[in-house]
Amino acid sequence: MALAMYKTPSNCLAWLSSSSWKCVVAGALSSLAWGPFYIWWVLIFTWGALITKLYASKTLNEALTIGWMWSFGWHMTSVFWIGESLWVDPLRFAWFWPVCVAGIPGIFACYIGVMSGLLWWGKRHFWPSPQAFGLIWCVLYSGTEYLKGVLFTGFPWNLTAYIWSQTLCIAQSASFLSSYGLGLVTLTLLSWPARSFLACSTHRSWWQGTGYMTLGLAFLTSWCLVRLHRLPVRFHSQGAFRLVQPNFSQREKHDAKRISINWNILCKLSGEKTFFPITHIIWPETSVPFSLSFDHLESIPLLAWTHKYPSHLIAGALLHTEEESFNSIIQVTPEGTRKILYHKQHLVPFGEYLPFRAYLTRIFPLWILQVLTPGTRNMKESKKETSIIQALGTPPCIMKICYEIIFPISTSCPKAQWILNLTNDGWFGYTPGPFQHLASAQFRAIETGLPVLRAANTGISAVFDGMGRTLVTLPLQKRGYIDTLLPLPTPSYCVWHGYIYTGMLILMTFFVGGYSLWRKR
């Protein structure tokens, strides 16, 4: 009998849905659809397991439990790499690892848990038919994904659209639909076999759903291939960039004895021979290996003549005042001008600041707060919401430091010509985290039509053109540099993304409502 359960894909769905704990397994397997694996078709079965189990649930508590357990399994295997940062200083933080890798997924799982309860309630009152239930699941799941990306400072990590990071002939549709819109389309298409099976519960209906899914993916692919063919890669005629990846471990970065060693490595990589004049050398996030104050930027040595061509330096640095610290990007020109370009605007909660620190210090001892967020003071966000930065010698650009690149850019920036992303993924070792972070940067290029130049301390440095095409990368945990010209931007529909996504949600919701009313007649 056990073997017979595996004869058809529909039986696989039924087996995965046979008991609640298996939803954790299904959720965990879902993480294979994202980087670095990109086995996207696994979601046909794991989403199918979730949909069929939720539809069969008898009580609200059962639905809440199923949704939460599925989501917990997915988040636990998707973001476990966050706990890797605790091993940089294991004597202080390793004991907190179980809380990190289980507690964070448990909190995020509440989003899908609440959604599942709402879905079950709606089934009793508004969408009892399997077809309507399956479609509204797509709408609610997509809406929940959006809310997770904006509520409580937001965490839009591993959006559904990112499963297509290595399938550019589908990912390209995010240029028109946005990442959230492509995610909604993906949910609708990949859940089609499960929705068909849910409606008819037959082997034949499952394969019919697969056929419709295939036709939908083929249509997306055709549109994207035409767009990719019509817009080849083009470059600015002047200016060239060197992206430096020094590959310092976190222990090396924070070792005071290595300040001069780290500086010399950065200078050596910056000064290697090149086949064309380098106008700008770009160092990653917090790459300047010594403390800087706002009043003493002149302490940064000039790098203008590290090779025979004079170059600007654009680098990540921590800047301090007596009471504040900023994660910043600075510029040093060949003439010796030192300029602050950008302060990070969207900080990482519990990484760069402790929420409600003033209140928590009255309740908890200092050693507990030090575990949650090392240091005795928060980093400061820039209060100036700057969207376009004019670095000397370059076209106007949008600057994003590390975590900021994961947030979809929903506003049009007509003057911007490119995006600069400085990051440091050295906290997370050789885990899925750096690969998933890279996918976010790629989708910012696709959404905005702006090329992305990404310099990582150790992570994955890369250059994407405005279509999201990967022009060159430097692998994880490898020391080196990338020399590149600046790609030209491509046409963008970014200004319409919010309207398009909202319209898709409304249309699908009205369709489900109309279909449900028709069924009642």
Coordinates of C-alpha atoms in Angstrom, one line a residue:
M1 CA 0.0 0.0 0.0
A2 CA 2.8 2.4 0.8
L3 CA 4.3 1.9 -2.6
A4 CA 1.0 2.4 -4.3
M5 CA 0.8 5.9 -2.8
Y6 CA 3.7 7.0 -5.0
K7 CA 2.2 5.9 -8.3
T8 CA 0.9 9.3 -9.3
P9 CA 1.7 12.9 -8.5
S10 CA -1.8 13.3 -7.1
N11 CA -1.1 10.5 -4.6
C12 CA 2.1 12.3 -3.6
L13 CA 0.0 15.3 -2.7
A14 CA -2.3 13.2 -0.7
W15 CA 0.5 11.5 1.1
L16 CA 2.2 14.8 2.0
S17 CA -1.1 16.1 3.3
S18 CA -2.0 13.0 5.4
S19 CA -0.9 14.4 8.7
S20 CA 0.0 17.8 10.0
W21 CA 3.6 17.2 10.9
K22 CA 4.3 16.4 7.3
C23 CA 3.5 20.0 6.5
V24 CA 6.8 20.9 8.2
V25 CA 8.6 18.5 5.9
A26 CA 6.7 20.0 2.9
G27 CA 7.6 23.5 4.0
A28 CA 11.2 22.6 4.5
L29 CA 11.4 21.0 1.0
S30 CA 10.0 24.3 -0.4
S31 CA 13.3 26.1 0.4
L32 CA 14.9 24.1 -2.4
A33 CA 13.2 26.4 -4.9
W34 CA 15.3 29.4 -3.8
G35 CA 19.1 29.9 -4.0
P36 CA 21.5 28.3 -4.3
F37 CA 19.4 25.3 -5.5
Y38 CA 16.6 26.9 -7.6
I39 CA 14.7 23.6 -8.0
W40 CA 11.5 25.6 -8.6
W41 CA 9.3 22.7 -9.6
V42 CA 9.3 21.3 -6.0
L43 CA 6.7 24.0 -5.2
I44 CA 4.2 22.2 -7.4
F45 CA 4.1 19.5 -4.8
T46 CA 4.8 21.4 -1.6
W47 CA 2.3 24.2 -2.3
G48 CA -0.1 21.4 -3.4
A49 CA 0.3 19.7 -0.1
L50 CA -0.5 23.0 1.8
I51 CA -3.6 23.7 -0.3
T52 CA -5.1 20.3 -0.1
K53 CA -4.5 20.0 3.6
L54 CA -6.0 23.4 4.3
Y55 CA -9.1 22.6 2.2
A56 CA -9.6 19.4 4.1
S57 CA -9.1 20.9 7.6
K58 CA -12.2 20.6 9.8
T59 CA -11.6 23.3 12.4
L60 CA -10.0 26.8 12.6
N61 CA -7.3 25.5 15.0
E62 CA -6.4 22.8 12.5
A63 CA -6.1 25.3 9.7
L64 CA -4.0 27.7 11.8
T65 CA -1.7 24.8 12.9
I66 CA -1.2 23.5 9.3
G67 CA -0.3 26.9 8.0
W68 CA 2.0 27.7 10.8
M69 CA 3.8 24.4 10.6
W70 CA 4.3 24.5 6.9
S71 CA 5.6 28.1 7.1
F72 CA 7.8 27.2 10.0
G73 CA 9.5 24.4 8.0
W74 CA 10.0 26.7 5.1
H75 CA 11.4 29.6 7.1
M76 CA 13.6 27.3 9.2
T77 CA 15.4 26.0 6.2
S78 CA 15.4 29.3 4.3
V79 CA 16.8 31.6 7.0
F80 CA 18.8 29.3 9.3
W81 CA 21.9 31.1 8.0
I82 CA 21.1 34.1 10.2
G83 CA 22.4 32.0 13.1
E84 CA 25.7 31.6 11.4
S85 CA 26.7 35.1 12.5
L86 CA 26.6 34.0 16.1
W87 CA 29.6 31.7 15.5
V88 CA 31.9 34.7 14.7
D89 CA 32.2 35.1 18.5
P90 CA 31.0 31.7 19.8
L91 CA 32.0 32.2 23.4
R92 CA 29.6 35.0 23.7
F93 CA 26.8 34.1 21.4
A94 CA 26.8 30.4 20.5
W95 CA 24.3 29.5 23.3
F96 CA 21.8 31.8 21.6
W97 CA 21.9 29.8 18.3
P98 CA 18.9 27.5 19.0
V99 CA 16.7 30.5 19.8
C100 CA 17.8 32.2 16.7
V101 CA 17.3 29.4 14.2
A102 CA 14.0 28.3 15.7
G103 CA 12.6 31.5 17.2
I104 CA 12.9 33.7 14.1
P105 CA 11.2 31.1 11.8
G106 CA 8.5 30.7 14.4
I107 CA 7.7 34.4 14.4
F108 CA 7.7 34.7 10.6
A109 CA 5.5 31.5 10.4
C110 CA 2.7 33.5 12.1
Y111 CA 2.0 35.3 8.8
I112 CA 1.0 32.2 6.9
G113 CA -0.6 30.8 10.0
V114 CA -3.0 33.7 10.3
M115 CA -3.5 33.6 6.5
S116 CA -4.5 30.0 6.7
G117 CA -7.1 30.7 9.4
L118 CA -8.6 33.5 7.3
L119 CA -8.7 31.2 4.3
W120 CA -10.5 28.5 6.3
W121 CA -13.0 31.1 7.7
G122 CA -13.6 32.4 4.1
K123 CA -14.2 28.9 2.9
R124 CA -17.2 28.5 5.2
H125 CA -18.8 31.8 4.2
F126 CA -17.5 33.0 0.8
W127 CA -15.5 30.5 -1.3
P128 CA -16.6 26.9 -0.6
S129 CA -15.8 25.5 -4.0
P130 CA -12.3 24.0 -4.6
Q131 CA -11.7 26.3 -7.6
A132 CA -12.5 29.5 -5.7
F133 CA -10.6 28.3 -2.6
G134 CA -7.4 27.6 -4.7
L135 CA -7.5 31.0 -6.4
I136 CA -8.1 32.9 -3.2
W137 CA -5.2 31.0 -1.6
C138 CA -3.0 32.6 -4.3
V139 CA -4.3 36.1 -3.5
L140 CA -4.0 35.7 0.2
Y141 CA -0.5 34.2 0.1
S142 CA 0.7 37.0 -2.2
G143 CA -0.9 39.6 0.1
T144 CA 0.7 38.0 3.1
E145 CA 4.1 38.1 1.3
Y146 CA 3.7 41.8 0.7
L147 CA 2.7 42.5 4.3
K148 CA 5.7 40.5 5.6
G149 CA 7.8 42.8 3.4
V150 CA 6.5 46.1 4.9
L151 CA 5.2 45.5 8.5
F152 CA 7.5 46.0 11.5
T153 CA 10.3 47.5 9.2
G154 CA 9.7 44.6 6.7
F155 CA 11.6 41.5 5.7
P156 CA 11.0 40.8 2.0
W157 CA 13.4 37.9 1.9
N158 CA 13.0 35.0 -0.6
L159 CA 10.0 36.5 -2.4
T160 CA 8.3 34.0 -4.6
A161 CA 9.5 35.7 -7.7
Y162 CA 13.1 35.0 -6.7
I163 CA 12.8 31.3 -7.6
W164 CA 13.3 32.5 -11.2
S165 CA 16.7 34.1 -10.5
Q166 CA 18.5 31.5 -12.7
T167 CA 15.7 31.5 -15.3
L168 CA 15.9 34.9 -16.7
C169 CA 13.5 34.1 -19.5
I170 CA 10.8 34.2 -16.8
A171 CA 12.3 36.6 -14.2
Q172 CA 12.4 39.3 -16.9
S173 CA 8.6 39.7 -16.5
A174 CA 9.2 41.4 -13.1
S175 CA 10.2 44.4 -15.2
F176 CA 6.5 44.9 -16.0
L177 CA 4.8 43.0 -13.1
S178 CA 7.2 43.9 -10.2
S179 CA 8.6 41.2 -7.9
Y180 CA 5.3 40.9 -6.1
G181 CA 3.3 40.8 -9.3
L182 CA 5.5 38.0 -10.7
G183 CA 5.1 36.2 -7.4
L184 CA 1.3 36.3 -7.7
V185 CA 1.5 34.9 -11.3
T186 CA 3.9 32.2 -10.1
L187 CA 1.6 31.2 -7.3
T188 CA -1.3 31.0 -9.7
L189 CA 0.6 28.9 -12.3
L190 CA 2.5 26.5 -10.0
S191 CA -0.5 25.8 -7.9
W192 CA -2.7 24.9 -10.9
P193 CA -2.1 21.2 -10.8
A194 CA -3.1 21.1 -7.1
R195 CA -6.2 23.3 -7.7
S196 CA -7.3 21.0 -10.6
F197 CA -6.7 17.9 -8.4
L198 CA -8.6 19.6 -5.5
A199 CA -11.6 20.2 -7.8
C200 CA -11.8 16.7 -9.4
S201 CA -9.5 14.5 -7.3
T202 CA -8.4 12.4 -10.2
H203 CA -5.1 11.5 -11.8
R204 CA -6.4 13.0 -15.1
S205 CA -7.3 16.4 -13.6
W206 CA -3.8 16.7 -12.1
W207 CA -2.2 16.3 -15.5
Q208 CA -4.7 18.7 -17.0
G209 CA -3.6 21.3 -14.4
T210 CA 0.0 20.6 -15.3
G211 CA -0.8 21.3 -18.9
Y212 CA -2.4 24.7 -18.2
M213 CA 0.6 25.5 -15.9
T214 CA 3.0 24.7 -18.8
L215 CA 1.1 26.9 -21.2
G216 CA 1.2 29.8 -18.8
L217 CA 4.9 29.4 -18.2
A218 CA 5.5 29.2 -22.0
F219 CA 3.6 32.5 -22.5
L220 CA 5.7 34.2 -19.9
T221 CA 8.8 32.8 -21.4
S222 CA 7.9 33.9 -25.0
W223 CA 7.3 37.6 -23.9
C224 CA 10.6 37.7 -21.9
L225 CA 12.6 36.1 -24.7
V226 CA 11.4 38.8 -27.1
R227 CA 12.3 41.5 -24.7
L228 CA 15.7 40.1 -24.0
H229 CA 16.4 39.8 -27.8
R230 CA 15.3 43.4 -28.5
L231 CA 17.4 45.0 -25.8
P232 CA 21.0 43.8 -26.0
V233 CA 23.7 44.8 -23.5
R234 CA 25.1 48.3 -24.1
F235 CA 27.7 50.3 -22.1
H236 CA 28.6 53.9 -21.3
S237 CA 31.4 55.0 -23.5
Q238 CA 33.4 56.6 -20.7
G239 CA 34.4 55.5 -17.2
A240 CA 35.3 52.1 -15.9
F241 CA 34.9 50.5 -12.4
R242 CA 36.9 48.1 -10.3
L243 CA 34.9 46.2 -7.7
V244 CA 37.2 44.9 -5.0
Q245 CA 36.4 41.8 -3.0
P246 CA 39.0 41.4 -0.3
N247 CA 37.4 38.3 1.3
F248 CA 38.2 39.2 4.9
S249 CA 36.6 36.9 7.5
Q250 CA 34.7 38.7 10.3
R251 CA 37.4 37.9 12.8
E252 CA 40.1 39.4 10.5
K253 CA 37.9 42.6 9.9
H254 CA 37.6 43.2 13.7
D255 CA 41.2 42.3 14.6
A256 CA 43.0 45.6 15.5
K257 CA 46.3 43.9 14.8
R258 CA 45.4 43.4 11.1
I259 CA 44.5 47.0 10.3
S260 CA 47.6 47.7 8.3
I261 CA 47.5 44.2 6.7
N262 CA 43.9 44.6 5.6
W263 CA 44.6 48.1 4.2
N264 CA 47.5 46.8 2.2
I265 CA 45.4 44.0 0.7
L266 CA 42.8 46.5 -0.4
C267 CA 45.4 48.7 -1.9
K268 CA 47.1 45.8 -3.7
L269 CA 43.9 44.6 -5.2
S270 CA 43.0 48.2 -6.2
G271 CA 46.4 48.7 -7.9
E272 CA 46.6 45.5 -10.0
K273 CA 47.3 46.0 -13.7
T274 CA 44.3 46.6 -16.0
F275 CA 43.7 46.6 -19.7
F276 CA 41.8 49.9 -19.7
P277 CA 41.8 53.0 -17.5
I278 CA 39.9 52.5 -14.2
T279 CA 38.2 55.7 -13.2
H280 CA 36.5 54.5 -10.0
I281 CA 37.7 51.9 -7.4
I282 CA 34.8 50.5 -5.3
W283 CA 35.4 48.9 -1.9
P284 CA 32.6 47.0 -0.1
E285 CA 30.6 47.8 3.0
T286 CA 32.7 48.9 6.1
S287 CA 35.8 48.1 4.2
V288 CA 37.9 51.0 5.6
P289 CA 39.6 49.1 8.4
F290 CA 39.9 51.9 10.9
S291 CA 37.6 54.1 12.8
L292 CA 36.7 57.4 11.2
S293 CA 35.1 60.6 12.6
F294 CA 33.1 63.1 10.6
D295 CA 35.8 65.7 11.3
H296 CA 38.8 63.6 10.3
L297 CA 38.0 62.2 6.9
E298 CA 41.4 63.4 5.8
S299 CA 42.9 60.5 7.7
I300 CA 42.0 58.3 4.7
P301 CA 45.1 58.0 2.5
L302 CA 44.8 58.7 -1.2
L303 CA 44.6 55.8 -3.6
A304 CA 44.7 57.9 -6.7
W305 CA 48.0 56.6 -8.0
T306 CA 47.8 52.9 -7.0
H307 CA 48.3 52.3 -10.8
K308 CA 49.2 54.7 -13.6
Y309 CA 45.7 56.0 -14.0
P310 CA 44.2 58.4 -11.4
S311 CA 41.1 56.9 -9.8
H312 CA 38.3 57.9 -7.5
L313 CA 37.8 55.7 -4.4
I314 CA 34.2 54.9 -3.3
A315 CA 34.2 52.8 -0.1
G316 CA 32.0 51.7 2.7
A317 CA 33.1 53.0 6.2
L318 CA 31.8 53.4 9.7
L319 CA 31.6 57.1 10.7
H320 CA 31.4 58.2 14.3
T321 CA 30.6 61.2 16.3
E322 CA 30.7 61.4 20.1
E323 CA 27.2 60.0 20.3
E324 CA 26.3 58.5 17.0
S325 CA 27.5 56.0 14.4
F326 CA 26.6 55.7 10.7
N327 CA 27.1 53.0 8.2
S328 CA 28.2 55.1 5.3
I329 CA 29.7 55.4 1.8
I330 CA 32.5 57.9 1.2
Q331 CA 34.4 59.1 -1.8
V332 CA 38.1 60.2 -2.1
T333 CA 38.9 61.9 -5.4
P334 CA 42.3 61.9 -7.2
E335 CA 42.6 65.6 -6.2
G336 CA 42.3 64.7 -2.5
T337 CA 38.7 65.7 -1.9
R338 CA 37.0 63.6 0.7
K339 CA 33.3 63.5 0.6
I340 CA 30.4 61.7 2.4
L341 CA 28.0 60.3 -0.2
Y342 CA 25.4 58.3 1.7
H343 CA 24.3 57.1 5.2
K344 CA 22.4 53.8 5.4
Q345 CA 18.7 54.5 5.7
H346 CA 17.2 51.1 6.5
L347 CA 19.0 49.5 9.4
V348 CA 18.9 45.8 10.4
P349 CA 16.9 45.3 13.6
F350 CA 18.9 43.4 16.2
G351 CA 22.0 43.7 14.0
E352 CA 22.6 47.4 13.8
Y353 CA 20.1 48.6 16.4
L354 CA 18.0 47.3 19.2
P355 CA 14.4 48.2 18.9
F356 CA 13.1 50.0 22.1
R357 CA 16.6 50.0 23.6
A358 CA 15.7 52.9 26.0
Y359 CA 12.8 50.8 27.5
L360 CA 14.6 47.4 27.4
T361 CA 17.6 48.7 29.4
R362 CA 15.2 49.3 32.3
I363 CA 13.9 45.7 32.2
F364 CA 16.8 43.5 31.2
P365 CA 20.4 43.3 32.4
L366 CA 23.1 44.6 30.0
W367 CA 24.5 41.2 29.2
I368 CA 21.2 40.0 27.7
L369 CA 20.9 43.1 25.5
Q370 CA 24.5 42.6 24.4
V371 CA 23.5 39.2 23.1
L372 CA 20.6 40.6 21.2
T373 CA 22.5 43.5 19.7
P374 CA 26.3 43.9 20.5
G375 CA 27.4 47.4 21.5
T376 CA 26.0 49.9 23.9
R377 CA 24.4 52.2 21.3
N378 CA 22.4 51.9 18.2
M379 CA 23.6 52.8 14.7
K380 CA 21.8 55.8 13.3
E381 CA 19.6 55.9 10.2
S382 CA 20.0 58.8 7.8
K383 CA 17.2 61.3 8.4
K384 CA 17.5 62.6 4.8
E385 CA 15.6 60.4 2.4
T386 CA 18.0 60.7 -0.5
S387 CA 17.0 58.7 -3.6
I388 CA 19.6 59.9 -6.1
I389 CA 23.3 60.3 -5.3
Q390 CA 25.7 62.2 -7.5
A391 CA 29.1 60.8 -6.9
L392 CA 31.9 62.7 -8.5
G393 CA 32.8 61.5 -12.0
T394 CA 29.9 59.1 -12.4
P395 CA 26.3 59.3 -13.6
P396 CA 23.6 59.8 -10.9
C397 CA 22.9 56.5 -9.0
I398 CA 20.9 54.9 -6.2
M399 CA 23.0 53.7 -3.3
K400 CA 22.1 50.7 -1.2
I401 CA 24.1 49.2 1.6
C402 CA 23.7 45.5 2.3
Y403 CA 20.3 44.8 3.7
E404 CA 18.7 47.7 1.9
I405 CA 18.9 46.0 -1.5
I406 CA 16.3 43.4 -0.5
F407 CA 13.5 45.9 -0.6
P408 CA 11.7 46.3 -3.9
I409 CA 12.1 49.8 -5.4
S410 CA 8.6 51.0 -6.2
T411 CA 9.2 54.6 -7.1
S412 CA 10.5 55.9 -10.4
C413 CA 13.9 57.6 -10.3
P414 CA 14.2 59.0 -13.8
K415 CA 17.6 60.7 -13.2
A416 CA 19.3 57.6 -11.8
Q417 CA 21.5 55.7 -14.3
W418 CA 22.6 52.8 -12.1
I419 CA 22.5 51.2 -8.6
L420 CA 25.5 50.8 -6.3
N421 CA 25.3 48.0 -3.7
L422 CA 28.0 47.7 -1.1
T423 CA 27.6 44.7 1.2
N424 CA 29.4 42.3 3.6
D425 CA 28.0 38.8 3.7
G426 CA 31.1 37.5 5.7
W427 CA 28.9 37.0 8.7
F428 CA 27.1 34.1 7.1
G429 CA 29.8 31.8 5.8
Y430 CA 29.2 29.4 2.9
T431 CA 25.4 29.2 3.4
P432 CA 22.4 29.9 1.2
G433 CA 22.2 33.5 2.6
P434 CA 24.8 35.2 0.3
F435 CA 23.2 33.5 -2.8
Q436 CA 19.7 34.6 -1.8
H437 CA 21.0 38.1 -1.1
L438 CA 22.5 38.2 -4.6
A439 CA 19.1 37.3 -6.1
S440 CA 17.5 40.3 -4.4
A441 CA 20.1 42.6 -6.1
Q442 CA 19.4 41.0 -9.5
F443 CA 15.7 41.7 -9.1
R444 CA 16.3 45.3 -8.3
A445 CA 18.0 45.6 -11.7
I446 CA 15.1 43.9 -13.4
E447 CA 12.4 46.0 -11.7
T448 CA 14.1 49.4 -12.3
G449 CA 15.9 48.8 -15.6
L450 CA 19.0 50.1 -13.9
P451 CA 22.3 48.2 -13.9
V452 CA 23.6 47.0 -10.5
L453 CA 27.2 47.1 -9.5
R454 CA 27.7 45.0 -6.3
A455 CA 30.9 45.0 -4.3
A456 CA 31.0 42.4 -1.5
N457 CA 33.6 42.0 1.2
T458 CA 33.0 38.3 0.9
G459 CA 29.7 37.4 -0.5
I460 CA 29.3 37.5 -4.2
S461 CA 30.4 40.6 -6.1
A462 CA 28.6 40.9 -9.4
V463 CA 27.5 43.2 -12.3
F464 CA 24.0 43.0 -13.6
D465 CA 22.7 45.0 -16.6
G466 CA 19.3 46.6 -16.6
M467 CA 17.6 43.4 -17.7
G468 CA 19.1 41.4 -14.8
R469 CA 21.6 39.6 -17.0
T470 CA 24.6 38.5 -15.0
L471 CA 27.6 40.0 -16.8
V472 CA 30.3 38.9 -14.4
T473 CA 30.5 37.5 -10.8
L474 CA 33.2 36.9 -8.3
P475 CA 32.5 33.7 -6.3
L476 CA 31.8 33.4 -2.7
Q477 CA 34.9 33.3 -0.4
K478 CA 37.3 34.3 -3.2
R479 CA 39.7 37.3 -3.1
G480 CA 39.9 39.3 -6.3
Y481 CA 38.3 42.1 -8.3
I482 CA 36.1 42.8 -11.2
D483 CA 36.9 45.4 -13.9
T484 CA 33.8 46.5 -15.8
L485 CA 32.3 49.3 -17.8
L486 CA 29.0 50.7 -16.7
P487 CA 26.0 49.2 -18.6
L488 CA 23.4 51.6 -19.8
P489 CA 19.9 51.5 -18.3
T490 CA 16.9 49.9 -20.1
P491 CA 13.3 51.0 -20.3
S492 CA 11.4 50.6 -17.0
Y493 CA 7.8 50.3 -15.9
C494 CA 8.7 50.8 -12.3
V495 CA 6.3 53.8 -11.8
W496 CA 3.3 51.5 -12.6
H497 CA 4.3 48.5 -10.5
G498 CA 2.1 49.4 -7.5
Y499 CA -0.9 49.9 -9.7
I500 CA -0.3 46.7 -11.7
Y501 CA 0.1 44.5 -8.6
T502 CA -2.9 46.1 -6.8
G503 CA -5.0 45.7 -9.9
M504 CA -4.1 42.0 -10.2
L505 CA -5.1 41.3 -6.6
I506 CA -8.4 43.1 -7.0
L507 CA -9.3 41.4 -10.3
M508 CA -8.6 38.0 -8.9
T509 CA -10.6 38.7 -5.8
F510 CA -13.6 39.9 -7.8
F511 CA -13.3 36.9 -10.1
V512 CA -13.4 34.6 -7.1
G513 CA -16.4 36.5 -5.7
G514 CA -18.3 36.4 -8.9
Y515 CA -17.6 32.7 -9.5
S516 CA -18.7 31.9 -5.9
L517 CA -22.0 33.8 -6.4
W518 CA -22.6 32.0 -9.7
R519 CA -22.0 28.6 -8.1
K520 CA -24.6 29.4 -5.4
R521 CA -27.2 30.0 -8.0

